Coordinates of N, CA and C in Angstrom, one line a residue:
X1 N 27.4 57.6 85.9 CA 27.2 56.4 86.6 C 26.1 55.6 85.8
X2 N 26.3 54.3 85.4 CA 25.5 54.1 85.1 C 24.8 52.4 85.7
X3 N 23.6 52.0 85.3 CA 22.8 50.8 86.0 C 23.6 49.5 85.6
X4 N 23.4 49.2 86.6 CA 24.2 47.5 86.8 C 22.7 46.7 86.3
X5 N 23.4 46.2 84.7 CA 22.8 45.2 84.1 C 23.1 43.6 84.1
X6 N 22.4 43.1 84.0 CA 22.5 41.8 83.2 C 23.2 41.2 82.5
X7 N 24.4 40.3 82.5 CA 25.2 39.7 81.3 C 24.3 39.2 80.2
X8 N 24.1 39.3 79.4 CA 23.7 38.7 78.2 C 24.4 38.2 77.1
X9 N 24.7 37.1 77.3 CA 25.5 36.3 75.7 C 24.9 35.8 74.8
X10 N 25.0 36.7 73.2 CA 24.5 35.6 72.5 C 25.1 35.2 71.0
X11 N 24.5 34.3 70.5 CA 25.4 34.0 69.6 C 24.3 34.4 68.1
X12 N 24.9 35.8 67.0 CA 24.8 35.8 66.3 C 25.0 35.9 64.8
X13 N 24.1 35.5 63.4 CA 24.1 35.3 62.6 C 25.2 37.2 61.9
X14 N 26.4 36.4 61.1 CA 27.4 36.9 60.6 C 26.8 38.7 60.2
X15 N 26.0 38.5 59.4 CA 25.5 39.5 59.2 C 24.9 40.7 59.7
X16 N 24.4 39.8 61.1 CA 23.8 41.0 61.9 C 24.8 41.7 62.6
X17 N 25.8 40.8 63.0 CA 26.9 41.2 63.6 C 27.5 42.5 62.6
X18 N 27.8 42.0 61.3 CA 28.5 43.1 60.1 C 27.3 44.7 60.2
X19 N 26.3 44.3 60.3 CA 25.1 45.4 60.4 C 25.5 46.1 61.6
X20 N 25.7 45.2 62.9 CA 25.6 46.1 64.1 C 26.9 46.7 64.2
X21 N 28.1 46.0 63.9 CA 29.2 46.7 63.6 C 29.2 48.2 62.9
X22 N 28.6 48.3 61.7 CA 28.6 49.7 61.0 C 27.2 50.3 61.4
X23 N 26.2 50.3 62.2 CA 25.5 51.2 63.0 C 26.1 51.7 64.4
X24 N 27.3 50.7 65.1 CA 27.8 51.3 66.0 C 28.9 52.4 65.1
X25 N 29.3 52.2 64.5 CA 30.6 53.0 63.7 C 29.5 54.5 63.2
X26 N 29.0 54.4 62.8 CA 27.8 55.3 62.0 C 27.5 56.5 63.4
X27 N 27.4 55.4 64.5 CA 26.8 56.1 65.6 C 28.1 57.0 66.4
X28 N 29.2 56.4 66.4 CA 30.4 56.4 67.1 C 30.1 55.7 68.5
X29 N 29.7 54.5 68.6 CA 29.7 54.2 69.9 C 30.3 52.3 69.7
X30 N 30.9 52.3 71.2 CA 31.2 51.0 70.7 C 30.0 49.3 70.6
X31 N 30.1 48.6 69.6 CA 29.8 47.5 69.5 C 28.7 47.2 70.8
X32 N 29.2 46.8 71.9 CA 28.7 46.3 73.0 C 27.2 47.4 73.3
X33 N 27.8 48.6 73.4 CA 27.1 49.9 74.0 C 25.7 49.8 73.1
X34 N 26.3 50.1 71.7 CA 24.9 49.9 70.4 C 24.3 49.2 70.4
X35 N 24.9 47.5 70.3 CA 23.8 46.6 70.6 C 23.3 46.5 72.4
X36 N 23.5 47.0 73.4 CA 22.7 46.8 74.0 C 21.2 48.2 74.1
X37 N 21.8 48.7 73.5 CA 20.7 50.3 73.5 C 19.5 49.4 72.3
X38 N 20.0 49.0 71.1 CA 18.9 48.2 69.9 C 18.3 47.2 71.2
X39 N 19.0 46.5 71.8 CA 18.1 45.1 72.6 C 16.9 45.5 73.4
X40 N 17.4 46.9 74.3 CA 16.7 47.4 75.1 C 15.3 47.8 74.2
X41 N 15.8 48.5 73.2 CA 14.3 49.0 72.0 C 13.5 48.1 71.9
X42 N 13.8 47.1 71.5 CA 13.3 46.1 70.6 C 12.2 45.2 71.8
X43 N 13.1 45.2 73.1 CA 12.0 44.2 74.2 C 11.2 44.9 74.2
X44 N 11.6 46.8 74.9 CA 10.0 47.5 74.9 C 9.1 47.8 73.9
X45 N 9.5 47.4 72.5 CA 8.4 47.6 72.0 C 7.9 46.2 71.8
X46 N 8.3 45.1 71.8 CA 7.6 44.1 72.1 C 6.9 43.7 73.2
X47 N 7.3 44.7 74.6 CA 6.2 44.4 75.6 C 5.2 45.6 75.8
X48 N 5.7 46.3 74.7 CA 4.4 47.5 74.8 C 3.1 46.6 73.9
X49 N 3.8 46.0 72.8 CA 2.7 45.1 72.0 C 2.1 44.2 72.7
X50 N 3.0 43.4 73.7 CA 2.3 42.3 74.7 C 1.4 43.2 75.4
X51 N 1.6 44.4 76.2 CA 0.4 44.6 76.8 C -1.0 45.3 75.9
X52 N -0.5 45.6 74.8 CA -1.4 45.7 74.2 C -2.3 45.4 73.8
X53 N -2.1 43.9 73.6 CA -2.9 42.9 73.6 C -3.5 42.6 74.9
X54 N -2.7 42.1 75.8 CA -3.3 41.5 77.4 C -4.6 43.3 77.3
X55 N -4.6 44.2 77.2 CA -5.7 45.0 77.3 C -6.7 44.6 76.7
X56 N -6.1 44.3 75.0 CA -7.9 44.0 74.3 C -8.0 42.8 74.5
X57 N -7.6 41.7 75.5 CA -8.1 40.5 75.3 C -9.2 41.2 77.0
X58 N -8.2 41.7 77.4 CA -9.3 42.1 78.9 C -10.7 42.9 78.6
X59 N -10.3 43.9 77.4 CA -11.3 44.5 77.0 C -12.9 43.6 76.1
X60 N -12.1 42.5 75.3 CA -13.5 41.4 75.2 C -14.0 40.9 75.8
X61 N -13.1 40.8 77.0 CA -13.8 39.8 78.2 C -14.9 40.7 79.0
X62 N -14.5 41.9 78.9 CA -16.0 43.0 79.8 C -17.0 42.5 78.8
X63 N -16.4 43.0 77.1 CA -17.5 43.4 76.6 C -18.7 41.8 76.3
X64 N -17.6 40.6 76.7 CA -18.3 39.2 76.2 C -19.5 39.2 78.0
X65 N -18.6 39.6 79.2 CA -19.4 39.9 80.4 C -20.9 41.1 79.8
X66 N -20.6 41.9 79.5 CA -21.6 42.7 79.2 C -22.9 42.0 78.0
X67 N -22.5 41.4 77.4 CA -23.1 40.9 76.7 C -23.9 39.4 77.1
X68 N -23.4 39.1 78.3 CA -24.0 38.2 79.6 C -25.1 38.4 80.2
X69 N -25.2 39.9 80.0 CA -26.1 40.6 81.3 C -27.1 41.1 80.1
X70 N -27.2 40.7 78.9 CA -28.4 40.8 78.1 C -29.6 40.3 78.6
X71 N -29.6 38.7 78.6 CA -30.5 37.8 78.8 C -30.9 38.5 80.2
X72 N -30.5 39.0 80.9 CA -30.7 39.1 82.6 C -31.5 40.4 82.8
X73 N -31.5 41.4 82.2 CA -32.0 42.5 82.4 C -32.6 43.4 81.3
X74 N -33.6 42.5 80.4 CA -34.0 43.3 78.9 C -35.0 44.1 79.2
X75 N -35.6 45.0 80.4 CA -36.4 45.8 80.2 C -35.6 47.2 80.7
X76 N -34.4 47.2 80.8 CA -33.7 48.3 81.3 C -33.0 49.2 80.2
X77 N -32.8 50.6 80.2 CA -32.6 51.6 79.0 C -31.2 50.9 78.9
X78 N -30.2 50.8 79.9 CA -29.1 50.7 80.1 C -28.8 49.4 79.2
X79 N -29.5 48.3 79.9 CA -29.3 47.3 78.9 C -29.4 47.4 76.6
X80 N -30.8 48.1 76.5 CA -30.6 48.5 75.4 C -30.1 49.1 75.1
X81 N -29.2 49.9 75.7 CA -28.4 50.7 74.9 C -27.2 50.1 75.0
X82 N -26.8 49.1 75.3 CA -25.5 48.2 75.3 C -25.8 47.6 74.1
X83 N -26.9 47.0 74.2 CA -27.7 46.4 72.8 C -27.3 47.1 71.5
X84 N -27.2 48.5 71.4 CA -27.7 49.0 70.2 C -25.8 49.6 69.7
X85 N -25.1 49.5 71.0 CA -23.6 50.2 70.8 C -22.8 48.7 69.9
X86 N -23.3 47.1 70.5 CA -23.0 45.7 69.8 C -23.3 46.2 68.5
X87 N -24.6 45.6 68.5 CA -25.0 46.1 67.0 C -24.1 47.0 65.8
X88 N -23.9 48.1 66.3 CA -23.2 49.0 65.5 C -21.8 48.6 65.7
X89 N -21.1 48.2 66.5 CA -19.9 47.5 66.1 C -19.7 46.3 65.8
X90 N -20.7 45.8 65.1 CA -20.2 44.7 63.9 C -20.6 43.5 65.0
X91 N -20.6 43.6 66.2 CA -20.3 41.7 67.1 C -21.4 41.6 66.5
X92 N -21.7 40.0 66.7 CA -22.5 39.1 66.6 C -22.8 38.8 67.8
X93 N -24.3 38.8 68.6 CA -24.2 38.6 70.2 C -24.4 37.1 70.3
X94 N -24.6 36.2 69.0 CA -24.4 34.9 69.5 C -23.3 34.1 69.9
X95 N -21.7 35.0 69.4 CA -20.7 34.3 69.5 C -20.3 33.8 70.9

């Protein structure tokens, strides 16, 4: 049994077609079957890279937050030592 998908039509370039043709043949599976198993690959690794990103844009945003709380609290160990971990990874705290 398998999951009720999605129609997807599309229209492509001669050669990819000739490619997907002799990777389903290669594989023994039909046309349809192969290219939807490559489509499926290809989104998840594209949204593995999307969230990959959406993390380190979230992860600058702590560290641009953390780097907020400089001015606010400079007599605390906690704060200099946020100070000294910037430093050594290259930021610039004026950016």
């Amino acid at each position: 049994m398998s999951l009720e998908k999605e129609d997807l039509r599309m229209k492509n370039d001669p050669e990819i077609m000739h490619c997907l043709r002799e990777i389903a043949a290669f594989n023994g599976m039909e046309i349809s079957k192969q290219a939807s198993l490559l489509f499926e690959k290809i989104v998840m690794g594209e949204w593995h890279i999307v969230n990959l990103a959406i993390e380190r844009v979230k992860r600058h945003e702590r560290m641009r937050a953390d780097l907020g709380e400089f001015g606010q609290s400079n007599n605390s160990f906690y704060s200099d030592n946020k100070k000294a971990r910037v430093r050594t990874s290259g930021l610039n705290c004026s950016q």
